[in-house]
Amino acid sequence: MSAADPRLARLSINQATVKRLSVAQAADACARAGVPAIGLWREPVADAGTAAAAKAVRDAGLRVSSYCRGGFLTGPDRTAALDDNRRALDEAAEVGSPCLVMVVGGLPEGDRDLVGARARVTDALAELAPYALERGVRLALEPLHPMFCADRSVLSTLGQALDMAEALPEAAAGVVVDAYHVWWDPEVYGQIARAGARIASYQACDWVLPLPADALLGRGMVGDGHADVRGLRLAVDRAGYDGDIEVEIFNERVWQADGDEVVAEVVRRHLAHVV
Amino acid sequence: MSAADPRLARLSINQATVKRLSVAQAADACARAGVPAIGLWREPVADAGTAAAAKAVRDAGLRVSSYCRGGFLTGPDRTAALDDNRRALDEAAEVGSPCLVMVVGGLPEGDRDLVGARARVTDALAELAPYALERGVRLALEPLHPMFCADRSVLSTLGQALDMAEALPEAAAGVVVDAYHVWWDPEVYGQIARAGARIASYQACDWVLPLPADALLGRGMVGDGHADVRGLRLAVDRAGYDGDIEVEIFNERVWQADGDEVVAEVVRRHLAHVV
């Protein structure tokens, strides 16, 4: 397939899918496979230097679909968390990402106060919103699967993410629809329709069984599992989303494979199961 | 503590918590600890014989709080599933359980059609409801944590369980509020208030980290994790529920411990974290 293949026009590969590659290596692998966009992460961008990472992506002819990640707003040190998120917004602007993906944080050790943790998230987002507007980078609130509620994200459903986003200007806050995290939700199609222009990112990844020992690393290639990745893609399209379809797979076996082969497989799965 | 301790008046131990004990052994262990109720499972009841199991529980002076479990209504053989559930309702009536806990079933291998699977559940429940009424045993619909959506239960939230239950007579269908499965849900307190007299069972169990290799076996003793078991207990009470508080813990380490010690620990946790 060539770079001009229109079926790949919206495909993006999140760098976490090819975790062992540097920004430049990942960008080049995408370019070789005709994938026009890439989702970046802070750590490899920091390794390369933000300006050099931005240049590597531009030189490869790619656009940046998202920047991962901000958030972790539920802990005791509010000031440090806000400062870190402002830095992440700066970096996102510098690499040319339209949004900063926000994983809001879980419960502190021994804590059972979900309502309180969620209130801290709402409060911190309100504080970050003006800075996000100023940088031209949208806060993209990502509901995580409820199995991560305690340790990573007290934001668990798309409806809840929209309740938070809608309290802020549309240009400041949107939501991420990640098939892996939301596929099970009986409300998901209604909430996608409600989301409309609030959809900042669509991420494609499948729910495969069994869950591995580290639940974080159990994500499957699209087509291998039970998530209706195409159905959800069609729903975000109907809601008006015409942005990138970003493939983010946390999976040890995928990480051990050759980068170009992983990218080629993502492209095959995209053609077979998403577009 | 004595059998007359009023703080234990609503405590029930689900047999799955002391999995290696027979019905008679589990009932005797409860009685020794002043626990007035027990939740039974089909397999150990079958091992003892239904009539003998019922007698063992009566002889120990206990009541049956629930019977586990029916369901698995999403597979290809509808007739066999319905027959099996009718047998489970017969057994539940014979052991004197007010309800049959329903784990509705997941997605068939390779299937992504959640809407279809949920429709099959609704349809099967409508078919079972008259039989449940006739036997005087309520179908207790249990939403399972969304991490079990693919393999065990396409019923994932209390709101969704209530939507299904409310299509049937109140005496035929209620819901289970299991702290482990629903604690993360941003809607849970509102849905508990909505549930009111539909609450057929409250189950206490904690969400502990990390998730183990077999996610099914990761449940913690109340007080060890992040679920607000007391807060949820207070909410079901406010909704009008005055039935048993059943402790159901699937955990290999708990299973390996001495039965009387497990029961004693459940009692201690109940006094410290639930009542």
Coordinates of C-alpha atoms in Angstrom, one line a residue:
Chain A
M1 CA 0.0 0.0 0.0
S2 CA 1.2 3.5 -0.7
A3 CA 1.1 6.6 1.4
A4 CA -1.8 7.8 -0.7
D5 CA -4.0 4.9 0.1
P6 CA -7.2 6.7 1.1
R7 CA -8.2 3.9 3.5
L8 CA -5.2 4.8 5.7
A9 CA -6.0 8.6 5.6
R10 CA -7.1 8.6 9.2
L11 CA -4.9 5.9 10.7
S12 CA -2.5 6.8 13.5
I13 CA -0.2 4.6 15.4
N14 CA 0.3 5.5 19.1
Q15 CA 3.9 5.2 20.0
A16 CA 3.1 2.9 22.9
T17 CA 2.3 0.3 20.4
V18 CA 5.9 0.3 19.2
K19 CA 7.3 1.1 22.6
R20 CA 10.9 0.1 21.9
L21 CA 11.3 2.6 19.0
S22 CA 12.5 6.2 19.5
V23 CA 10.3 9.0 18.2
A24 CA 12.3 9.2 14.9
Q25 CA 12.3 5.4 14.4
A26 CA 8.5 5.2 15.1
A27 CA 7.8 8.1 12.8
D28 CA 9.9 6.6 10.0
A29 CA 8.2 3.2 10.5
C30 CA 4.8 4.9 10.1
A31 CA 5.9 6.8 7.0
R32 CA 7.3 3.6 5.4
A33 CA 3.9 1.9 5.9
G34 CA 1.9 4.8 4.6
V35 CA 0.5 5.7 8.0
P36 CA 0.1 9.5 8.1
A37 CA -0.1 10.2 11.8
I38 CA 1.4 9.3 15.1
G39 CA 0.5 9.6 18.8
L40 CA 3.4 10.6 21.0
W41 CA 4.3 10.0 24.6
R42 CA 6.2 12.3 26.9
E43 CA 9.0 9.9 27.9
P44 CA 10.3 9.2 24.4
V45 CA 9.8 12.8 23.4
A46 CA 11.9 13.8 26.4
D47 CA 14.5 11.3 25.4
A48 CA 14.8 12.9 22.0
G49 CA 14.3 16.5 23.2
T50 CA 11.0 18.1 22.4
A51 CA 12.2 20.2 19.4
A52 CA 14.0 17.3 17.9
A53 CA 11.0 15.0 18.3
A54 CA 8.8 17.5 16.6
K55 CA 11.3 17.8 13.8
A56 CA 11.6 14.1 13.4
V57 CA 7.8 13.7 13.0
R58 CA 7.6 16.7 10.5
D59 CA 10.6 15.3 8.5
A60 CA 8.8 12.0 8.2
G61 CA 5.8 13.8 6.8
L62 CA 3.5 12.9 9.6
R63 CA 1.1 14.8 11.8
V64 CA 0.7 14.3 15.5
S65 CA -2.7 12.9 16.5
S66 CA -2.3 13.0 20.3
Y67 CA 0.1 13.6 23.1
C68 CA 0.2 11.2 26.1
R69 CA -0.3 12.0 28.7
G70 CA -1.4 14.4 31.4
G71 CA -3.6 13.8 34.4
F72 CA -2.9 12.1 37.7
L73 CA -4.8 14.9 39.4
T74 CA -6.1 13.0 42.5
G75 CA -3.0 12.8 44.6
P76 CA -2.0 14.9 47.6
D77 CA 0.3 17.3 45.8
R78 CA -2.0 19.4 43.8
T79 CA 0.5 22.1 42.9
A80 CA 3.0 19.7 41.5
A81 CA 0.4 17.9 39.5
L82 CA -0.9 21.1 38.0
D83 CA 2.7 22.3 37.2
D84 CA 3.4 19.0 35.5
N85 CA 0.3 19.2 33.4
R86 CA 1.1 22.7 32.3
R87 CA 4.5 21.4 31.2
A88 CA 2.8 18.6 29.3
L89 CA 0.5 21.2 27.6
D90 CA 3.6 23.1 26.6
E91 CA 5.2 20.0 25.1
A92 CA 2.0 19.0 23.3
A93 CA 1.9 22.5 21.7
E94 CA 5.6 22.2 20.7
V95 CA 5.2 18.8 19.0
G96 CA 2.0 20.1 17.3
S97 CA -0.5 17.8 19.0
P98 CA -4.1 19.0 19.0
C99 CA -4.8 17.4 22.4
L100 CA -3.3 16.1 25.6
V101 CA -4.7 12.8 26.7
M102 CA -5.7 12.9 30.3
V103 CA -5.6 9.9 32.6
V104 CA -7.0 11.5 35.6
G105 CA -5.6 9.3 38.4
G106 CA -7.0 6.7 40.9
L107 CA -7.5 6.6 44.6
P108 CA -4.7 7.3 47.0
E109 CA -3.5 4.3 49.0
G110 CA -6.1 3.2 51.5
D111 CA -8.6 5.8 50.2
R112 CA -12.3 4.9 49.5
D113 CA -13.6 8.4 48.7
L114 CA -14.4 8.2 45.0
V115 CA -16.6 11.3 45.2
G116 CA -13.8 13.3 46.7
A117 CA -11.3 12.1 44.2
R118 CA -13.6 13.0 41.3
A119 CA -14.2 16.4 42.8
R120 CA -10.4 17.0 42.8
V121 CA -10.3 16.1 39.2
T122 CA -13.1 18.5 38.3
D123 CA -11.4 21.3 40.2
A124 CA -8.0 20.7 38.6
L125 CA -9.4 20.6 35.1
A126 CA -11.1 23.9 35.7
E127 CA -7.7 25.3 36.7
L128 CA -5.9 23.9 33.7
A129 CA -8.5 24.8 31.1
P130 CA -7.4 28.5 30.5
Y131 CA -3.8 27.3 30.1
A132 CA -4.9 24.7 27.6
L133 CA -6.8 27.3 25.6
E134 CA -3.8 29.6 25.6
R135 CA -1.6 26.8 24.3
G136 CA -4.2 25.7 21.7
V137 CA -4.1 22.1 23.1
R138 CA -7.3 20.4 24.2
L139 CA -7.5 18.4 27.4
A140 CA -8.8 15.0 26.1
L141 CA -10.4 13.3 29.1
E142 CA -10.1 9.6 28.7
P143 CA -12.4 7.3 30.6
L144 CA -10.5 4.2 31.5
H145 CA -12.0 0.7 31.9
P146 CA -13.5 0.4 35.4
M147 CA -10.9 -2.2 36.3
F148 CA -8.4 0.7 36.5
C149 CA -10.7 2.9 38.8
A150 CA -8.7 2.3 41.9
D151 CA -5.2 2.7 40.5
R152 CA -5.3 4.9 37.4
S153 CA -8.6 6.6 36.7
V154 CA -11.6 7.5 38.7
L155 CA -13.0 8.5 35.4
S156 CA -14.7 5.3 34.2
T157 CA -17.4 6.0 31.7
L158 CA -17.9 8.2 28.6
G159 CA -21.0 9.8 30.2
Q160 CA -18.9 10.8 33.3
A161 CA -16.2 12.2 31.0
L162 CA -18.7 14.3 29.1
D163 CA -20.2 15.6 32.4
M164 CA -16.7 16.9 33.2
A165 CA -15.8 18.1 29.8
E166 CA -19.1 20.0 29.3
A167 CA -18.3 22.2 32.3
L168 CA -15.5 23.6 30.3
P169 CA -15.3 25.4 26.9
E170 CA -15.4 23.0 23.9
A171 CA -11.9 24.1 22.7
A172 CA -10.5 23.4 26.2
A173 CA -11.9 20.0 26.9
G174 CA -12.9 17.0 24.9
V175 CA -13.1 13.2 25.4
V176 CA -11.2 10.2 24.2
V177 CA -13.3 7.3 23.0
D178 CA -11.0 4.2 23.4
A179 CA -12.7 1.0 22.3
Y180 CA -10.9 -1.0 24.8
H181 CA -12.1 1.1 27.7
V182 CA -15.7 1.7 26.7
W183 CA -16.9 -1.2 24.6
W184 CA -18.7 -2.9 27.5
D185 CA -20.8 0.1 28.5
P186 CA -24.5 -0.3 27.9
E187 CA -24.7 3.5 27.5
V188 CA -21.8 3.9 25.1
Y189 CA -23.6 4.5 21.8
G190 CA -26.0 7.1 23.3
Q191 CA -23.0 8.8 25.0
I192 CA -21.0 8.9 21.7
A193 CA -24.0 10.6 20.0
R194 CA -24.1 13.1 22.9
A195 CA -20.4 13.7 22.6
G196 CA -20.5 15.1 19.1
A197 CA -17.8 17.7 18.7
R198 CA -16.4 16.9 22.1
I199 CA -14.7 13.8 20.7
A200 CA -11.0 14.6 20.7
S201 CA -9.7 11.2 19.8
Y202 CA -10.8 7.7 18.8
Q203 CA -8.5 4.9 19.9
A204 CA -8.7 1.4 18.5
C205 CA -7.7 -1.7 20.5
D206 CA -9.4 -5.0 21.3
W207 CA -10.5 -6.7 24.5
V208 CA -9.0 -10.2 24.5
L209 CA -9.3 -13.0 27.0
P210 CA -7.9 -14.2 29.3
L211 CA -6.8 -11.0 31.1
P212 CA -3.0 -11.3 31.7
A213 CA -1.3 -11.2 35.1
D214 CA -0.7 -7.5 34.6
A215 CA -4.1 -6.3 33.5
L216 CA -2.5 -3.2 31.9
L217 CA -0.8 -5.3 29.3
G218 CA -3.7 -7.3 28.0
R219 CA -4.8 -5.3 25.0
G220 CA -5.2 -7.1 21.7
M221 CA -4.8 -6.3 18.1
V222 CA -8.0 -5.1 16.6
G223 CA -10.0 -8.1 15.4
D224 CA -8.7 -10.6 18.0
G225 CA -11.3 -9.9 20.7
H226 CA -14.8 -8.9 21.7
A227 CA -14.8 -5.1 21.3
D228 CA -16.8 -3.9 18.3
V229 CA -14.1 -1.5 17.1
R230 CA -15.7 -0.9 13.8
G231 CA -19.2 -0.4 15.3
L232 CA -17.7 2.2 17.7
R233 CA -15.8 3.8 14.8
L234 CA -19.0 4.1 12.8
A235 CA -20.7 5.7 15.8
V236 CA -18.0 8.3 16.3
D237 CA -18.2 9.1 12.6
R238 CA -21.9 9.6 12.9
A239 CA -21.4 11.9 15.8
G240 CA -19.3 14.1 13.5
Y241 CA -15.8 13.0 14.3
D242 CA -13.5 12.9 11.3
G243 CA -10.2 12.9 13.1
D244 CA -7.6 10.2 13.5
I245 CA -8.2 6.6 14.4
E246 CA -5.3 5.9 16.7
V247 CA -4.1 2.4 17.5
E248 CA -2.7 2.0 21.0
I249 CA -1.9 -1.5 22.2
F250 CA -0.2 -2.2 25.5
N251 CA 1.0 -5.8 25.0
E252 CA 4.3 -7.4 25.9
R253 CA 4.2 -9.7 22.9
V254 CA 3.5 -6.8 20.5
W255 CA 6.4 -4.9 22.1
Q256 CA 8.8 -7.7 21.5
A257 CA 8.0 -8.0 17.8
D258 CA 9.8 -6.1 15.1
G259 CA 8.5 -2.5 14.8
D260 CA 8.0 -2.5 11.0
E261 CA 6.1 -5.8 11.3
V262 CA 3.9 -4.4 14.1
V263 CA 3.1 -1.4 12.0
A264 CA 2.3 -3.6 9.0
E265 CA 0.0 -5.8 11.1
V266 CA -1.8 -2.7 12.5
V267 CA -2.3 -1.6 8.9
R268 CA -3.7 -5.0 7.9
R269 CA -6.1 -5.0 10.9
H270 CA -7.2 -1.5 10.1
L271 CA -8.1 -2.4 6.6
A272 CA -9.9 -5.6 7.7
H273 CA -11.7 -4.5 10.8
V274 CA -11.9 -0.8 11.1
V275 CA -12.5 1.1 7.8
Chain B
M1 CA -19.6 -12.9 70.4
S2 CA -22.8 -14.8 70.9
A3 CA -25.5 -15.9 68.4
A4 CA -27.6 -13.2 69.8
D5 CA -25.2 -10.3 69.0
P6 CA -27.5 -7.9 67.2
R7 CA -24.7 -6.5 65.1
L8 CA -24.5 -9.9 63.4
A9 CA -28.2 -10.2 62.8
R10 CA -27.9 -9.5 59.1
L11 CA -24.6 -11.2 58.4
S12 CA -24.5 -14.1 56.0
I13 CA -21.5 -16.0 54.7
N14 CA -21.6 -17.1 51.1
Q15 CA -20.4 -20.7 50.8
A16 CA -17.9 -19.6 48.1
T17 CA -15.9 -17.9 50.9
V18 CA -15.3 -21.2 52.6
K19 CA -15.2 -23.2 49.4
R20 CA -13.6 -26.3 50.7
L21 CA -16.3 -26.9 53.3
S22 CA -19.4 -29.0 52.7
V23 CA -22.8 -27.5 53.2
A24 CA -23.1 -29.0 56.7
Q25 CA -19.5 -28.0 57.6
A26 CA -20.1 -24.4 56.4
A27 CA -23.4 -24.2 58.2
D28 CA -21.9 -25.4 61.4
A29 CA -19.0 -23.0 61.1
C30 CA -21.5 -20.1 60.7
A31 CA -23.6 -21.3 63.7
R32 CA -20.5 -21.6 65.9
A33 CA -19.5 -18.0 65.1
G34 CA -23.0 -16.6 65.6
V35 CA -23.6 -15.9 61.9
P36 CA -27.3 -16.5 61.3
A37 CA -27.4 -17.0 57.5
I38 CA -25.7 -18.7 54.7
G39 CA -25.6 -18.3 50.9
L40 CA -25.5 -21.7 49.1
W41 CA -24.1 -22.9 45.8
R42 CA -25.5 -25.5 43.5
E43 CA -22.4 -27.7 43.3
P44 CA -22.0 -28.4 47.1
V45 CA -25.7 -28.6 47.5
A46 CA -25.8 -31.3 44.7
D47 CA -22.9 -33.1 46.5
A48 CA -24.9 -33.3 49.7
G49 CA -28.3 -33.9 48.0
T50 CA -30.7 -31.0 48.0
A51 CA -32.9 -32.3 50.8
A52 CA -30.0 -33.1 53.0
A53 CA -28.4 -29.7 52.4
A54 CA -31.6 -28.0 53.3
K55 CA -31.8 -30.1 56.5
A56 CA -28.2 -29.4 57.5
V57 CA -28.8 -25.6 57.2
R58 CA -32.1 -25.9 59.2
D59 CA -30.4 -28.1 61.8
A60 CA -27.7 -25.5 62.3
G61 CA -30.4 -23.0 63.0
L62 CA -29.5 -20.9 59.9
R63 CA -31.6 -19.3 57.1
V64 CA -30.5 -19.3 53.5
S65 CA -29.8 -15.8 52.1
S66 CA -29.3 -16.7 48.5
Y67 CA -28.8 -19.5 46.1
C68 CA -26.0 -19.3 43.5
R69 CA -26.4 -19.5 40.7
G70 CA -28.5 -19.4 37.6
G71 CA -28.0 -17.5 34.4
F72 CA -25.6 -18.1 31.5
L73 CA -28.4 -17.3 29.1
T74 CA -26.4 -15.9 26.2
G75 CA -25.1 -19.2 24.6
P76 CA -26.4 -21.0 21.6
D77 CA -28.5 -23.6 23.4
R78 CA -31.4 -21.6 24.8
T79 CA -33.6 -24.6 25.7
A80 CA -30.9 -26.3 27.8
A81 CA -30.1 -23.0 29.5
L82 CA -33.8 -22.4 30.4
D83 CA -34.2 -26.0 31.6
D84 CA -31.1 -25.7 33.8
N85 CA -32.4 -22.4 35.3
R86 CA -35.7 -24.0 36.1
R87 CA -33.9 -26.8 37.9
A88 CA -31.9 -24.2 39.8
L89 CA -35.2 -22.4 40.8
D90 CA -36.5 -25.8 42.0
E91 CA -33.4 -26.3 44.1
A92 CA -33.5 -22.8 45.5
A93 CA -37.1 -23.3 46.6
E94 CA -36.2 -26.6 48.2
V95 CA -33.3 -25.2 50.2
G96 CA -35.5 -22.2 51.2
S97 CA -33.7 -19.5 49.4
P98 CA -35.6 -16.3 48.7
C99 CA -33.7 -15.7 45.5
L100 CA -31.6 -17.3 42.7
V101 CA -28.5 -15.2 41.9
M102 CA -28.3 -14.8 38.1
V103 CA -25.0 -14.3 36.4
V104 CA -26.4 -13.8 32.9
G105 CA -23.5 -14.9 30.7
G106 CA -20.9 -13.3 28.4
L107 CA -20.3 -13.2 24.7
P108 CA -19.9 -16.5 22.7
E109 CA -16.4 -17.1 21.3
G110 CA -15.6 -14.6 18.6
D111 CA -18.8 -12.7 19.1
R112 CA -19.0 -8.8 19.3
D113 CA -22.7 -8.4 19.4
L114 CA -23.4 -7.1 22.9
V115 CA -26.8 -5.7 22.0
G116 CA -27.8 -9.1 20.7
A117 CA -26.5 -11.0 23.8
R118 CA -28.4 -8.6 26.1
A119 CA -31.6 -9.1 24.1
R120 CA -31.2 -12.8 24.6
V121 CA -30.9 -12.3 28.3
T122 CA -34.0 -10.1 28.4
D123 CA -36.0 -12.7 26.5
A124 CA -34.9 -15.6 28.6
L125 CA -35.7 -13.7 31.8
A126 CA -39.2 -13.1 30.6
E127 CA -39.6 -16.8 29.9
L128 CA -38.3 -17.7 33.4
A129 CA -40.2 -15.1 35.4
P130 CA -43.5 -17.0 35.7
Y131 CA -41.7 -20.1 36.8
A132 CA -39.8 -18.1 39.4
L133 CA -43.1 -16.6 40.7
E134 CA -44.6 -20.1 40.9
R135 CA -41.6 -21.4 42.9
G136 CA -41.6 -18.3 45.2
V137 CA -38.0 -17.7 44.3
R138 CA -36.9 -14.3 42.9
L139 CA -34.5 -14.0 40.0
A140 CA -31.7 -11.8 41.5
L141 CA -30.0 -10.1 38.6
E142 CA -26.3 -9.5 39.4
P143 CA -24.4 -6.9 37.5
L144 CA -20.8 -8.1 37.3
H145 CA -17.8 -5.8 37.1
P146 CA -17.2 -4.7 33.5
M147 CA -14.0 -6.7 33.4
F148 CA -16.2 -9.8 33.2
C149 CA -18.4 -8.5 30.4
A150 CA -16.9 -10.7 27.7
D151 CA -16.7 -14.0 29.6
R152 CA -19.3 -14.0 32.3
S153 CA -21.9 -11.2 32.3
V154 CA -23.1 -8.8 29.6
L155 CA -24.9 -7.2 32.5
S156 CA -22.4 -4.7 33.9
T157 CA -24.2 -1.9 35.8
L158 CA -26.9 -1.6 38.4
G159 CA -28.8 0.7 36.1
Q160 CA -28.8 -1.9 33.4
A161 CA -29.9 -4.6 35.8
L162 CA -32.8 -2.4 37.0
D163 CA -33.9 -1.8 33.4
M164 CA -34.1 -5.5 33.0
A165 CA -35.7 -6.3 36.3
E166 CA -38.3 -3.5 36.0
A167 CA -39.7 -5.2 32.9
L168 CA -40.8 -8.1 35.2
P169 CA -43.0 -8.2 38.3
E170 CA -41.3 -7.2 41.5
A171 CA -41.7 -10.6 43.1
A172 CA -40.2 -12.2 40.1
A173 CA -37.1 -10.1 39.6
G174 CA -34.7 -8.1 41.8
V175 CA -31.1 -7.1 41.7
V176 CA -28.0 -7.9 43.6
V177 CA -25.8 -5.1 44.8
D178 CA -22.3 -6.5 45.2
A179 CA -19.9 -3.9 46.4
Y180 CA -17.0 -5.5 44.5
H181 CA -18.9 -5.3 41.2
V182 CA -20.5 -1.8 41.5
W183 CA -18.2 0.3 43.7
W184 CA -16.6 2.1 40.8
D185 CA -19.8 3.2 39.1
P186 CA -20.4 7.0 39.1
E187 CA -24.1 6.3 39.0
V188 CA -24.2 3.7 41.8
Y189 CA -25.8 5.7 44.6
G190 CA -28.5 7.1 42.4
Q191 CA -29.2 3.6 41.0
I192 CA -29.4 2.1 44.6
A193 CA -32.0 4.8 45.5
R194 CA -33.9 3.9 42.3
A195 CA -33.7 0.2 43.1
G196 CA -35.6 0.4 46.4
A197 CA -37.6 -2.8 46.9
R198 CA -35.9 -4.4 43.9
I199 CA -32.8 -5.0 46.0
A200 CA -32.8 -8.8 46.5
S201 CA -29.3 -9.1 48.0
Y202 CA -26.4 -7.0 49.2
Q203 CA -23.0 -8.6 48.9
A204 CA -19.9 -7.4 50.7
C205 CA -16.4 -7.9 49.3
D206 CA -13.5 -5.5 48.7
W207 CA -11.5 -4.4 45.6
V208 CA -7.9 -5.0 46.3
L209 CA -4.8 -4.3 44.2
P210 CA -3.0 -5.7 42.3
L211 CA -5.4 -7.7 40.3
P212 CA -4.2 -11.3 40.3
A213 CA -3.4 -13.4 37.3
D214 CA -6.9 -14.9 37.5
A215 CA -9.0 -11.8 37.8
L216 CA -11.9 -13.9 39.2
L217 CA -9.9 -14.7 42.3
G218 CA -8.8 -11.2 43.3
R219 CA -11.5 -10.3 45.8
G220 CA -10.4 -9.0 49.2
M221 CA -11.7 -9.1 52.8
V222 CA -13.8 -6.1 53.6
G223 CA -11.6 -3.3 54.8
D224 CA -8.5 -4.3 52.7
G225 CA -9.3 -2.3 49.6
H226 CA -10.9 0.6 47.9
A227 CA -14.6 -0.3 47.8
D228 CA -16.7 1.8 50.2
V229 CA -18.6 -1.3 51.5
R230 CA -20.1 0.5 54.5
G231 CA -21.2 3.5 52.4
L232 CA -22.9 1.2 49.9
R233 CA -24.5 -0.8 52.8
L234 CA -25.9 2.5 54.2
A235 CA -27.2 3.3 50.8
V236 CA -29.0 0.0 50.4
D237 CA -30.4 0.5 53.9
R238 CA -31.7 4.0 53.0
A239 CA -33.3 2.4 49.9
G240 CA -35.3 0.2 52.2
Y241 CA -33.3 -3.0 52.1
D242 CA -33.2 -4.8 55.4
G243 CA -32.1 -8.2 54.2
D244 CA -28.9 -10.1 54.7
I245 CA -25.4 -8.7 54.1
E246 CA -23.7 -11.6 52.4
V247 CA -19.9 -11.9 52.3
E248 CA -18.7 -13.6 49.2
I249 CA -14.9 -13.7 48.6
F250 CA -13.3 -15.6 45.8
N251 CA -9.7 -15.7 46.8
E252 CA -7.3 -18.6 46.7
R253 CA -5.5 -17.6 50.0
V254 CA -8.9 -17.3 51.8
W255 CA -9.8 -20.8 50.5
Q256 CA -6.6 -22.3 51.8
A257 CA -7.2 -21.0 55.3
D258 CA -9.0 -22.8 58.1
G259 CA -12.8 -22.5 57.7
D260 CA -13.5 -21.4 61.3
E261 CA -10.7 -18.8 61.1
V262 CA -12.1 -17.4 57.9
V263 CA -15.6 -17.1 59.4
A264 CA -14.1 -15.5 62.5
E265 CA -12.2 -13.0 60.3
V266 CA -15.4 -12.2 58.3
V267 CA -17.2 -11.5 61.6
R268 CA -14.4 -9.2 62.7
R269 CA -14.4 -7.3 59.4
H270 CA -18.2 -7.0 59.5
L271 CA -18.1 -5.4 62.9
A272 CA -15.2 -3.1 62.0
H273 CA -16.2 -2.1 58.5
V274 CA -19.8 -2.8 57.7
V275 CA -22.2 -2.3 60.6

